[in-house]
Amino acid sequence: MSLRDIEIKNEYRNLHGNIVKNFFNPLLSEAVIYKRSVGFFSSSALIEFSKGICRFSQNGGIIQLVTSPKLSDEDIQAMKVGYEKRSEIVENALLRELHSSISDFEESRLNLLANLIASNQLDIKIAFTDSGMYHEKLGIIEDKNGDFVAFSGSLNESANAFKNNYEAIDVYCSWHDAEKRALGKYSAFENIWNGNDKTLKLFDFPKIKDEIMSRYRKSAPKFDMDEKEVLYVIPEPKNIEAHDSCKTQNVPTMPDWLNLHDYQKEAIDKWAGQNYRGIFDMATGTGKTLTGLSALARLFSDKFPSKLFAIIVCPYQHLVEQWVEDIEKFNIQPIIGYSTSEQKDWKTRLKKAISDMKLRPKEKRFSCLVTTNATFKSKFVQEHINDIADDILLLIDEAHNAGAGNFKKYLDSSFKYRLALSATLDRHNDEDGTAFLHSYFENVCIHYDLERAIDEKKLTRYKYFPVVVYLTEDELDEYKQISREMSQHLRKNKFGKMILDSYGEMLAIKRSRIIAGAQNKLDALREQIKPYKNQNNLLVYCGATTVIPEKDKDEFLYDFDKSEVGERQITAVTKILGNEMEMTVSKFTSEEDIETRKIITQKFREEKIQAIVAIKCLDEGVNIPSIKTAFILASTTNPKEYIQRRGRVLRKFEGKDYAEIYDFVTLPRELESVQDCTKEELQGDLGLVKNELRRIREFSHISMNAMDSLSLMDEIQTVYQISDKDLFENNSQEEEISE
């Protein structure tokens, strides 16, 4: 059988039939060569490109793929400034777009492509122009007899293109080619591939192909994927005819690769049964974002043809960008609203979206704004939210932040549908804020904690090693002085609980920095990290504290009022690792922009950087799953926060059987000297000691080596005469505010 034996139409429109099933599968199954040019290069584009090629590749077919890098404004500007760096900039842009697979479906698709590259069946070249991007959509399918079919049109290699968009291709057969249209397209591709089209710059990046093989090649490829459907079906809306007419628009649609777990489906069902209000309390790494977006798709489907405006709120700009990547997979083109958004006209887009939903009720049934906490609370956004005449879904990520006093006032009855996502919803030492969140978002739809995530292999196992350090005399004196001042700034809240006033909270932060920056931690780090000097995938988590050398000694003291003359702890740690130990290390803080963070993360994954030295990155939702060993110099007294930090270290990654956590535990004084303390001194120690003990117990009890920490806990509790009951009594005067 050959291409001539197949009934081939002159054009295909994918909403009038499955274009993979009706065009790609039958033609490629009889072909030996597939030449294709597509739009942007990314792992998601590669996944979509793989559809239809299973039988073709099984038969030994050869694929030539031309694609284009996704360049940011910063990339383009850098290329203008330094032409000689062009290849490096393009290569970094390509590497940025290779993301980890998030489902078995994606993993199988990428594994297939990696195997095709390894067997020399797939070659990839990168093209771009001096004036703009290469964005042609052209394909050639050729059989063993030399007959070929050429096609072109709007169809791109994306999930939306294949499934949701109203895309079309025109088809030309070489054996019916009186006007030489098929031959012309064949020649055009050949000129591009061979570098003869002078309007294009063509690059072959072996490193990219090596990276695809290294990252995605897992096993022998599966060749039955084109016949399988991996899909969680959202119930069809009642008005199915009306819904079909809107498929070409910006509407939430479940990706065909997404196969939700039972716990995710149950959470969505419960949320829907609670009038689309509720809380997803899910540990880091258990699919919180995809569950939230699937809930959004379910709501739109259930309520169709009613209109819906979705507002998704995240605490940080880089989290917004992470959300955008997933939002777009659901056939949603969001308005991306924050101060430095690449959508420079996002305010205009927001105004137009609100206006269109009023004036074009049949065509415009859905809009989505994704924004930061700060921008959500801005006067501009709040005024325009008030102009929305339709039902609104408010989805807040890291929703514990919404319980703060200045945030709560923006959560009112204007949001008919509500969804809170958080691994840490209950607010530490803030019963009022916690009660508000539970009242506003209503019932918890799912509680999926860290222990369950590890048991069900959603997160990796870990070993826990507490490293005890002690305050110096100067640090202890300062700690006690601040504690005495704090005791003068306690008041009762409406629940009758003693809490710190605003000045007391400032003192607590200052005190917590003494613990975070205890100078003995630097020597302890030198000792603990020494066995890892030649290893990779290391994280050192620092405190936001400052150190200054004492004039007459080679030791560090801490100064909180003159940080401009000091050296931050992160700088001291970076010098220890980079200068003293000659390790490759990079800082990862708020000073690095989003693009720089992506590059650091990529190099860390590639093991070009051994260690990341960070501040706060584990609190901000940064996803670096390749972290294998974490040295936590600065912890927090907030249980929810350190549980969340731990979860980020436990994300699954290829070759990561378990993680290691070194937790630097700070005690007021050496245990041998406690017996000589006065009753007043012992009482002053208890707050800190109990906080550290609680964290040791929380970290150790589900670790692989839980027994190793028991003797340390027993020794500390015995020396300070702390019973288990005393340890977990709720005594707010002993609680510290997290740093």
XYZ file of C-alpha atoms in Angstrom:
739
model
C 0.000 0.000 0.000
C 1.175 3.562 -0.712
C -0.003 7.160 -0.355
C -1.856 6.862 -3.674
C -4.094 4.168 -2.172
C -5.405 6.525 0.542
C -8.377 8.799 -0.015
C -6.929 12.252 0.659
C -8.996 15.425 0.876
C -7.898 18.807 -0.431
C -8.268 20.349 3.012
C -8.833 19.305 6.626
C -10.472 21.310 9.399
C -9.898 19.824 12.786
C -13.220 20.762 14.385
C -14.921 18.828 11.573
C -13.072 15.654 12.485
C -10.014 14.350 14.318
C -7.115 15.566 12.181
C -4.648 13.157 13.783
C -6.917 10.179 13.183
C -8.139 11.204 9.724
C -5.005 12.721 8.204
C -1.724 12.101 10.064
C -2.218 8.476 11.120
C -3.229 6.997 7.735
C -0.654 8.955 5.715
C 2.292 8.535 8.067
C 1.636 4.812 8.457
C 2.507 4.424 4.748
C 5.368 6.947 4.686
C 9.141 6.731 5.070
C 9.998 10.484 5.264
C 8.273 13.236 7.239
C 9.494 16.818 6.790
C 7.875 19.363 9.109
C 8.330 23.017 10.013
C 6.436 24.356 13.016
C 6.365 27.372 15.316
C 8.058 27.602 18.682
C 10.280 24.909 20.183
C 9.254 23.577 23.610
C 8.764 20.249 25.346
C 4.978 20.695 25.048
C 5.312 21.346 21.296
C 7.430 18.197 20.986
C 4.728 16.212 22.770
C 2.093 17.399 20.303
C 4.438 16.852 17.358
C 4.737 13.208 18.383
C 1.042 12.582 17.704
C 0.540 10.517 14.587
C 4.129 9.333 14.215
C 4.033 6.100 16.253
C 3.458 3.658 13.410
C 5.634 5.770 11.096
C 8.579 5.660 13.489
C 8.043 1.943 14.180
C 8.502 1.389 10.442
C 11.849 3.194 10.495
C 10.652 6.491 9.048
C 12.995 9.507 8.984
C 11.849 12.886 10.363
C 13.320 16.315 9.629
C 11.970 19.003 11.967
C 12.553 22.760 11.627
C 11.378 24.943 14.483
C 11.965 28.331 16.099
C 13.271 29.418 19.520
C 10.959 31.254 21.907
C 12.969 34.403 22.573
C 12.133 36.842 25.357
C 12.479 40.606 25.004
C 15.665 40.321 27.061
C 17.057 37.694 24.665
C 16.368 39.864 21.637
C 17.940 42.901 23.270
C 21.009 40.901 24.290
C 21.418 39.645 20.719
C 21.310 43.201 19.418
C 23.985 44.254 21.881
C 26.300 41.327 21.343
C 25.960 39.520 18.012
C 28.665 37.045 18.890
C 26.558 35.743 21.779
C 23.651 34.841 19.507
C 24.218 31.075 19.568
C 24.566 31.045 23.350
C 21.369 33.083 23.821
C 19.378 30.857 21.446
C 20.702 27.722 23.096
C 19.701 28.992 26.550
C 16.253 29.890 25.216
C 15.845 26.355 23.856
C 17.002 24.747 27.103
C 14.539 26.916 29.036
C 11.665 25.333 27.170
C 12.555 21.733 28.068
C 10.387 21.031 31.090
C 9.916 17.880 33.123
C 7.014 15.668 32.059
C 4.072 15.765 34.446
C 2.172 12.660 33.355
C 2.816 9.161 32.074
C 1.367 10.273 28.736
C 3.889 13.095 28.337
C 6.734 10.887 29.525
C 5.905 8.256 26.901
C 5.713 10.835 24.121
C 9.023 12.463 25.023
C 10.626 9.048 25.490
C 9.576 8.156 21.936
C 11.193 11.293 20.502
C 14.365 10.809 22.534
C 14.657 7.270 21.156
C 14.131 8.527 17.605
C 16.968 11.037 18.034
C 19.201 8.320 19.477
C 18.480 6.056 16.480
C 19.077 8.917 13.996
C 15.446 8.839 12.856
C 14.745 12.395 14.030
C 16.861 15.456 13.322
C 16.016 18.963 14.552
C 17.206 22.298 13.213
C 16.489 25.752 14.611
C 15.596 28.690 12.350
C 15.034 32.398 12.903
C 15.299 35.645 10.993
C 17.013 38.939 11.682
C 13.728 40.829 11.596
C 11.350 38.448 13.343
C 10.505 34.841 14.076
C 10.250 31.889 11.729
C 6.632 30.813 12.036
C 5.792 28.803 8.920
C 3.556 25.729 9.171
C 4.600 23.366 6.402
C 4.753 19.580 6.082
C 5.843 16.934 3.591
C 4.892 13.249 3.905
C 6.702 10.966 1.430
C 6.367 7.230 0.779
C 8.856 4.629 -0.458
C 7.797 5.189 -4.088
C 8.803 8.865 -3.994
C 5.214 10.087 -4.009
C 4.563 12.812 -1.462
C 1.847 14.931 0.063
C 2.544 18.562 0.969
C 0.352 20.486 3.401
C 0.329 23.969 4.872
C -2.020 26.216 6.776
C -2.761 27.506 10.255
C -2.206 24.201 12.070
C 0.632 24.415 14.576
C 2.059 21.685 16.796
C 0.122 22.427 19.971
C -2.666 20.899 22.026
C -4.961 23.792 21.227
C -4.265 23.484 17.513
C -4.939 19.746 17.360
C -7.941 19.700 19.656
C -9.545 23.049 20.332
C -8.688 25.718 17.772
C -10.486 26.103 14.461
C -7.426 25.170 12.412
C -7.202 24.131 8.759
C -4.602 22.740 6.365
C -4.551 22.726 2.556
C -3.234 19.494 1.024
C -1.438 18.942 -2.309
C -0.568 15.515 -3.768
C 2.477 15.146 -6.025
C 0.598 12.838 -8.428
C -2.136 15.464 -8.934
C 0.094 18.517 -9.232
C -0.562 20.272 -12.487
C 0.093 23.657 -10.868
C 3.282 22.403 -9.176
C 1.982 23.435 -5.740
C 3.215 20.248 -4.042
C 6.593 20.481 -5.765
C 6.928 24.146 -4.797
C 6.376 23.399 -1.127
C 8.757 20.440 -1.278
C 11.450 22.667 -2.787
C 10.810 25.381 -0.206
C 11.383 22.931 2.646
C 14.527 21.541 1.044
C 15.955 25.050 0.661
C 15.282 25.766 4.321
C 16.696 22.444 5.539
C 19.865 22.706 3.452
C 20.508 26.326 4.459
C 19.839 27.724 0.978
C 17.105 30.139 2.078
C 19.168 33.271 2.721
C 16.342 34.984 4.641
C 16.750 32.479 7.465
C 19.524 31.686 9.932
C 19.657 27.933 10.470
C 21.401 26.297 13.427
C 22.038 22.720 14.392
C 22.358 22.443 18.175
C 23.714 18.995 19.070
C 23.553 19.975 22.733
C 19.759 20.319 22.530
C 19.393 16.858 21.038
C 21.766 15.445 23.647
C 19.707 17.112 26.369
C 16.462 15.635 25.012
C 18.014 12.162 25.032
C 19.549 12.632 28.475
C 16.380 13.980 30.027
C 13.592 12.008 28.376
C 14.971 8.669 27.195
C 13.674 6.179 29.762
C 12.981 2.868 28.027
C 12.039 1.280 24.734
C 9.360 3.411 23.029
C 5.661 2.512 23.002
C 4.075 2.443 19.558
C 0.389 2.246 20.478
C -0.038 5.748 21.929
C -1.863 7.175 18.921
C -4.687 4.726 19.492
C -5.040 5.505 23.198
C -7.033 8.266 24.852
C -5.698 9.513 28.202
C -8.431 11.860 29.289
C -10.451 12.779 32.357
C -13.793 13.729 30.891
C -15.409 16.862 32.286
C -19.189 16.363 32.109
C -20.601 17.840 28.903
C -22.734 20.955 29.347
C -26.448 20.592 28.804
C -26.471 22.857 25.767
C -23.941 20.821 23.801
C -24.664 22.513 20.457
C -24.030 25.963 21.904
C -20.863 24.726 23.599
C -19.468 23.343 20.337
C -19.952 26.711 18.695
C -17.654 28.278 21.270
C -14.763 25.840 21.029
C -12.745 28.220 18.888
C -12.796 30.835 21.637
C -10.794 31.412 24.788
C -12.643 28.845 26.920
C -11.405 26.387 29.587
C -10.924 22.925 28.096
C -9.317 19.884 29.684
C -6.008 18.901 28.007
C -6.241 15.511 26.342
C -3.003 14.350 28.019
C -4.247 15.014 31.546
C -5.308 11.972 33.535
C -6.353 13.156 36.994
C -5.862 10.931 40.010
C -8.905 9.782 41.955
C -8.127 12.148 44.834
C -8.102 15.092 42.407
C -11.424 14.066 40.858
C -12.974 13.625 44.317
C -11.785 17.078 45.386
C -13.343 18.676 42.294
C -16.602 16.769 42.785
C -16.807 17.892 46.397
C -16.055 21.485 45.449
C -18.801 21.408 42.807
C -21.198 19.915 45.374
C -20.485 22.822 47.714
C -21.714 25.414 45.197
C -18.180 25.756 43.822
C -16.663 27.011 47.041
C -13.960 25.313 49.038
C -10.351 24.682 49.950
C -7.818 22.353 48.336
C -5.362 21.662 51.183
C -2.685 19.802 49.222
C 0.993 19.234 49.930
C 3.559 20.679 47.570
C 4.093 18.377 44.576
C 0.662 16.682 44.581
C -0.826 18.483 41.566
C -2.458 21.442 43.274
C -2.282 23.756 40.242
C -3.654 21.248 37.743
C -6.436 20.308 40.167
C -7.366 23.977 40.503
C -7.434 24.536 36.733
C -9.434 21.344 36.223
C -11.942 22.684 38.755
C -12.158 25.895 36.719
C -12.869 23.850 33.561
C -15.508 21.870 35.435
C -17.237 25.051 36.624
C -17.343 26.564 33.132
C -18.698 23.309 31.706
C -21.346 22.912 34.412
C -22.564 26.497 34.144
C -22.460 26.846 30.354
C -23.928 28.856 28.633
C -23.613 31.274 31.569
C -20.599 33.582 31.396
C -17.644 33.329 33.759
C -14.768 35.641 34.644
C -11.883 33.833 36.384
C -9.403 35.742 38.540
C -6.322 33.762 39.628
C -4.163 35.397 42.300
C -0.575 34.376 43.193
C 1.809 35.918 45.744
C 4.760 36.497 43.398
C 5.471 37.427 39.793
C 7.403 34.252 39.002
C 4.485 32.196 40.341
C 2.196 34.042 37.939
C 4.475 32.980 35.077
C 4.470 29.368 36.303
C 0.670 29.468 36.370
C 0.522 30.940 32.864
C 2.375 27.906 31.484
C -0.317 25.595 32.887
C -3.249 27.927 32.174
C -2.416 27.960 28.470
C -2.587 24.160 28.400
C -6.293 24.500 29.257
C -7.044 26.507 26.079
C -7.053 29.760 28.059
C -5.266 32.894 26.899
C -5.008 34.820 30.169
C -4.548 38.500 30.827
C -1.238 38.582 32.722
C -1.416 41.477 35.125
C 1.480 42.780 37.182
C 3.893 45.703 37.041
C 6.558 44.137 34.791
C 4.322 41.800 32.785
C 5.422 41.057 29.228
C 1.874 42.032 28.308
C 2.620 45.726 28.429
C -1.004 46.463 27.544
C -2.552 44.190 30.162
C -4.655 47.000 31.602
C -6.159 47.681 28.182
C -6.781 43.958 27.716
C -8.583 43.788 31.053
C -10.830 46.736 30.191
C -11.631 45.218 26.779
C -12.374 41.778 28.224
C -14.862 43.226 30.693
C -16.452 45.339 27.951
C -16.641 42.438 25.476
C -18.408 40.207 27.972
C -21.043 42.926 28.351
C -21.418 43.847 24.677
C -20.793 40.470 23.001
C -22.707 38.039 25.205
C -22.875 35.229 22.639
C -19.263 35.341 21.457
C -17.470 36.280 24.674
C -18.403 33.915 27.481
C -15.126 33.615 29.371
C -12.161 35.721 30.437
C -9.262 35.100 32.789
C -6.958 37.443 34.699
C -3.909 36.003 36.452
C -2.190 38.471 38.740
C -0.104 38.978 41.873
C -1.424 39.676 45.360
C -0.180 43.259 45.169
C -1.735 43.980 41.772
C -5.006 42.310 42.761
C -5.266 44.757 45.673
C -4.413 47.773 43.504
C -6.966 50.522 42.944
C -7.017 49.869 39.172
C -7.865 46.159 39.429
C -10.378 46.606 42.233
C -12.258 49.300 40.313
C -12.479 47.104 37.234
C -13.548 44.040 39.218
C -16.501 46.138 40.299
C -17.365 46.618 36.616
C -17.658 42.874 35.944
C -21.346 42.113 35.511
C -21.017 38.338 35.319
C -20.220 35.552 37.759
C -16.628 35.592 39.030
C -14.440 32.710 40.167
C -11.748 33.842 42.594
C -8.926 31.267 42.750
C -6.124 32.145 45.176
C -2.844 30.233 45.235
C -0.874 30.085 48.508
C -4.146 31.271 50.025
C -2.828 31.530 53.587
C -1.534 34.956 52.551
C -5.131 36.094 51.988
C -5.823 35.844 55.727
C -3.651 38.872 56.477
C -5.461 41.968 57.693
C -4.807 44.151 54.646
C -5.855 41.363 52.253
C -9.100 40.270 53.906
C -10.935 43.474 53.065
C -10.701 42.678 49.337
C -12.494 39.343 49.748
C -16.177 40.138 49.624
C -19.482 38.831 48.294
C -18.775 39.948 44.720
C -16.983 36.626 44.132
C -19.725 34.045 43.694
C -17.363 31.101 43.218
C -14.273 30.653 45.403
C -11.326 28.280 45.552
C -8.365 28.460 47.945
C -5.216 26.461 47.188
C -2.588 25.992 49.864
C -0.369 23.435 51.509
C -0.365 25.647 54.596
C -3.773 27.329 54.949
C -3.880 27.679 58.749
C -2.039 30.863 59.706
C 0.562 30.571 62.462
C -0.414 32.538 65.587
C -3.321 34.132 63.710
C -6.547 32.429 64.703
C -8.543 35.381 63.435
C -7.025 35.193 59.940
C -7.389 31.403 59.840
C -11.033 31.575 60.928
C -11.725 34.181 58.242
C -10.258 31.988 55.482
C -12.316 28.971 56.508
C -15.440 31.109 56.744
C -14.918 32.796 53.376
C -13.839 29.800 51.284
C -15.930 27.362 53.358
C -15.208 23.648 53.659
C -11.985 21.765 52.943
C -12.568 19.603 49.851
C -9.340 17.637 50.185
C -6.617 17.284 52.781
C -3.595 15.654 51.171
C -0.662 15.992 53.540
C 3.051 15.357 53.182
C 3.000 11.931 54.807
C 0.289 10.686 52.452
C 2.144 12.163 49.467
C 5.287 10.224 50.421
C 3.344 7.008 51.104
C 1.633 7.255 47.715
C 4.940 8.083 45.984
C 3.923 11.568 44.873
C 6.968 12.866 46.786
C 10.297 11.182 47.434
C 11.453 9.714 50.757
C 14.084 11.513 52.790
C 16.707 11.186 55.516
C 16.832 13.805 58.235
C 19.962 14.923 60.092
C 19.649 17.553 62.847
C 22.907 19.488 63.327
C 23.114 21.161 66.748
C 24.812 24.556 67.115
C 24.887 26.897 70.096
C 24.625 30.644 70.480
C 27.756 32.517 71.484
C 27.707 34.467 74.740
C 27.152 37.740 72.892
C 24.312 36.266 70.849
C 22.685 34.774 73.943
C 22.895 38.100 75.803
C 21.295 39.888 72.858
C 18.626 37.186 72.594
C 17.729 37.505 76.285
C 17.634 41.299 76.125
C 15.216 41.283 73.202
C 13.098 38.625 74.924
C 12.741 40.845 77.986
C 11.628 43.739 75.760
C 9.126 41.476 73.970
C 7.503 40.509 77.265
C 6.486 44.167 77.670
C 4.606 44.136 74.362
C 2.041 41.360 74.845
C -1.705 41.838 74.589
C -4.790 39.633 74.473
C -6.569 39.049 71.175
C -10.321 38.503 70.898
C -9.818 34.781 71.544
C -8.155 35.570 74.882
C -4.755 34.456 73.604
C -1.626 36.483 74.395
C -0.052 37.896 71.247
C 2.607 40.487 70.454
C 1.699 44.014 69.459
C 3.195 45.508 66.294
C 6.412 46.676 68.000
C 6.720 43.305 69.720
C 6.507 41.610 66.324
C 9.391 43.753 65.083
C 11.416 42.679 68.094
C 10.524 39.048 67.418
C 11.816 39.356 63.864
C 15.035 40.867 65.164
C 15.365 38.032 67.668
C 14.653 35.374 65.065
C 17.533 36.718 62.973
C 19.939 35.995 65.804
C 18.871 32.353 65.562
C 18.928 32.349 61.754
C 22.399 33.862 61.631
C 24.076 32.168 64.583
C 27.757 32.466 63.773
C 28.575 28.877 64.748
C 26.453 27.696 61.819
C 29.195 28.660 59.371
C 31.764 26.319 60.928
C 29.123 23.617 61.265
C 28.286 24.003 57.559
C 31.958 23.660 56.608
C 32.065 20.357 58.457
C 28.767 18.937 57.207
C 29.182 19.858 53.549
C 32.755 18.588 53.292
C 31.718 15.021 52.231
C 29.595 16.575 49.460
C 32.361 18.730 47.995
C 32.400 16.799 44.720
C 28.674 16.142 44.534
C 25.814 17.989 42.806
C 22.190 18.976 43.420
C 22.924 20.756 46.719
C 20.885 23.557 48.290
C 22.044 25.763 51.154
C 19.150 27.732 52.601
C 20.213 30.920 54.377
C 18.570 33.482 56.592
C 17.948 37.086 55.628
C 20.495 38.264 58.148
C 23.693 40.311 58.150
C 27.135 39.521 59.520
C 30.041 41.910 60.222
C 33.566 40.905 61.188
C 34.551 41.904 64.704
C 37.643 44.115 64.570
C 39.926 42.014 66.718
C 38.729 38.509 65.891
C 38.267 36.192 62.938
C 34.653 35.569 63.853
C 31.307 37.011 62.849
C 28.865 39.102 64.839
C 25.414 40.185 63.710
C 24.161 43.717 63.274
C 20.546 44.470 62.374
C 20.662 48.241 62.266
C 23.753 48.722 60.062
C 23.305 46.097 57.374
C 24.891 48.348 54.774
C 28.320 47.818 56.358
C 27.838 44.126 56.866
C 28.115 41.005 54.842
C 24.964 39.011 54.366
C 25.006 35.424 55.536
C 24.352 34.273 51.987
C 27.548 36.025 50.850
C 29.559 34.397 53.633
C 28.189 30.970 52.672
C 28.857 31.565 48.985
C 32.481 32.404 49.793
C 32.875 29.270 51.899
C 31.576 27.035 49.109
C 32.991 28.909 46.132
C 36.313 30.248 47.398
C 37.354 27.933 50.208
C 35.952 24.661 48.846
C 36.230 25.551 45.144
C 32.717 24.367 44.362
C 30.593 25.801 41.529
C 27.873 27.768 43.252
C 25.216 30.361 42.421
C 23.071 32.648 44.558
C 19.312 32.389 44.145
C 17.505 35.335 45.702
C 15.001 38.069 44.918
C 17.871 39.990 43.315
C 17.893 37.559 40.380
C 15.162 38.178 37.783
C 12.892 35.454 36.407
C 15.021 34.744 33.341
C 18.214 34.505 35.399
C 16.503 32.098 37.781
C 15.487 29.912 34.839
C 19.070 29.781 33.613
C 20.393 28.970 37.100
C 17.782 26.240 37.512
C 18.658 24.761 34.127
C 22.399 24.740 34.831
C 21.729 23.245 38.268
C 19.687 20.468 36.657
C 22.491 19.872 34.148
C 24.973 19.678 37.073
C 26.980 22.622 35.740
C 26.289 24.253 39.103
C 26.858 22.061 42.164
C 25.062 24.156 44.747
C 22.440 26.862 44.977
C 22.697 29.226 47.948
C 19.272 30.705 48.503
C 17.084 32.950 50.598
C 13.339 32.310 50.781
C 13.210 30.330 47.519
C 11.497 27.381 49.195
C 8.737 29.687 50.433
C 8.016 31.308 47.087
C 6.896 28.300 45.092
C 10.116 27.935 43.120
C 10.184 24.490 41.558
C 13.679 22.926 41.557
C 12.918 19.192 41.788
C 16.521 18.117 41.198
C 17.564 19.231 44.721
C 18.954 16.102 46.379
C 20.566 17.430 49.561
C 19.462 20.518 51.495
C 21.387 22.291 54.244
C 18.864 24.465 56.083
C 20.792 27.091 58.048
C 17.766 29.260 58.767
C 14.487 27.691 59.689
C 11.233 29.125 60.959
C 9.102 28.548 64.027
C 5.996 28.356 61.852
C 5.244 24.622 61.438
C 3.305 25.157 58.238
C 6.211 27.009 56.647
C 8.868 24.434 57.413
C 6.552 21.638 56.307
C 6.154 23.466 53.006
C 9.908 23.988 52.631
C 10.501 20.316 53.234
C 7.937 19.426 50.558
C 9.793 21.457 47.957
C 12.971 19.460 48.611
C 11.019 16.221 48.193
C 9.761 16.750 44.652
C 10.245 13.722 42.407
C 13.119 13.770 39.922
C 14.784 11.180 37.719
C 17.471 9.288 39.624
C 16.449 10.783 42.964
C 15.640 7.791 45.167
C 15.565 9.883 48.329
C 16.516 13.340 49.567
C 18.714 14.392 52.487
C 17.941 17.280 54.829
C 20.518 18.742 57.207
C 18.670 20.945 59.683
C 20.835 23.329 61.726
C 19.195 23.312 65.152
C 20.087 26.291 67.352
C 20.135 25.952 71.148
C 20.882 28.752 73.646
C 23.833 27.051 75.343
C 25.739 23.778 75.411
C 23.709 21.067 77.094
C 26.495 20.307 79.587
C 26.198 23.818 81.016
C 22.423 23.797 81.508
C 22.702 22.221 84.989
C 24.552 25.330 86.175
C 21.812 27.746 85.011
C 19.527 29.691 87.308
C 15.794 29.110 87.211
C 15.374 32.437 85.414
C 17.943 31.481 82.760
C 16.275 28.126 82.186
C 12.908 29.808 81.807
C 14.389 32.177 79.260
C 15.772 29.254 77.236
C 12.520 27.299 77.028
C 10.850 29.185 74.180
C 13.711 28.595 71.781
C 14.369 25.029 72.930
C 10.727 23.986 72.541
C 10.486 25.521 69.080
C 13.564 23.629 67.897
C 12.353 20.375 69.472
C 8.983 20.654 67.748
C 10.681 21.020 64.388
C 13.038 18.070 64.999
C 10.062 15.902 65.882
C 8.033 17.040 62.858
C 10.915 16.479 60.421
C 12.099 13.188 61.860
C 8.904 11.233 62.454
C 8.298 10.323 58.781
C 11.954 10.267 57.738
C 13.728 7.086 56.667
C 16.048 7.309 59.691
C 13.560 8.468 62.330
C 15.271 6.502 65.107
C 18.488 8.500 64.697
C 16.894 11.672 66.077
C 15.274 10.086 69.122
C 18.374 10.121 71.313
C 18.985 13.811 70.612
C 15.384 14.723 71.432
C 15.493 12.640 74.617
C 18.737 14.279 75.718
C 17.421 17.821 75.183
C 14.090 17.098 76.881
C 15.838 15.446 79.831
C 18.314 18.295 80.346
C 15.575 20.922 80.225
C 13.003 18.702 81.979
C 10.471 19.089 79.163
C 7.767 16.431 78.965
C 5.938 15.575 75.754
C 2.871 17.292 77.198
C 4.882 20.464 77.937
C 6.312 20.415 74.432
C 2.953 20.680 72.716
C 1.122 22.931 75.127
C -0.085 26.077 73.360
C 1.919 28.834 75.013
C 2.010 31.832 72.702
C 4.504 33.709 74.886
C 7.093 31.112 73.924
C 6.254 31.250 70.211
C 8.529 33.160 67.874
C 7.385 35.043 64.828
C 8.852 33.462 61.716
C 11.735 35.316 60.130
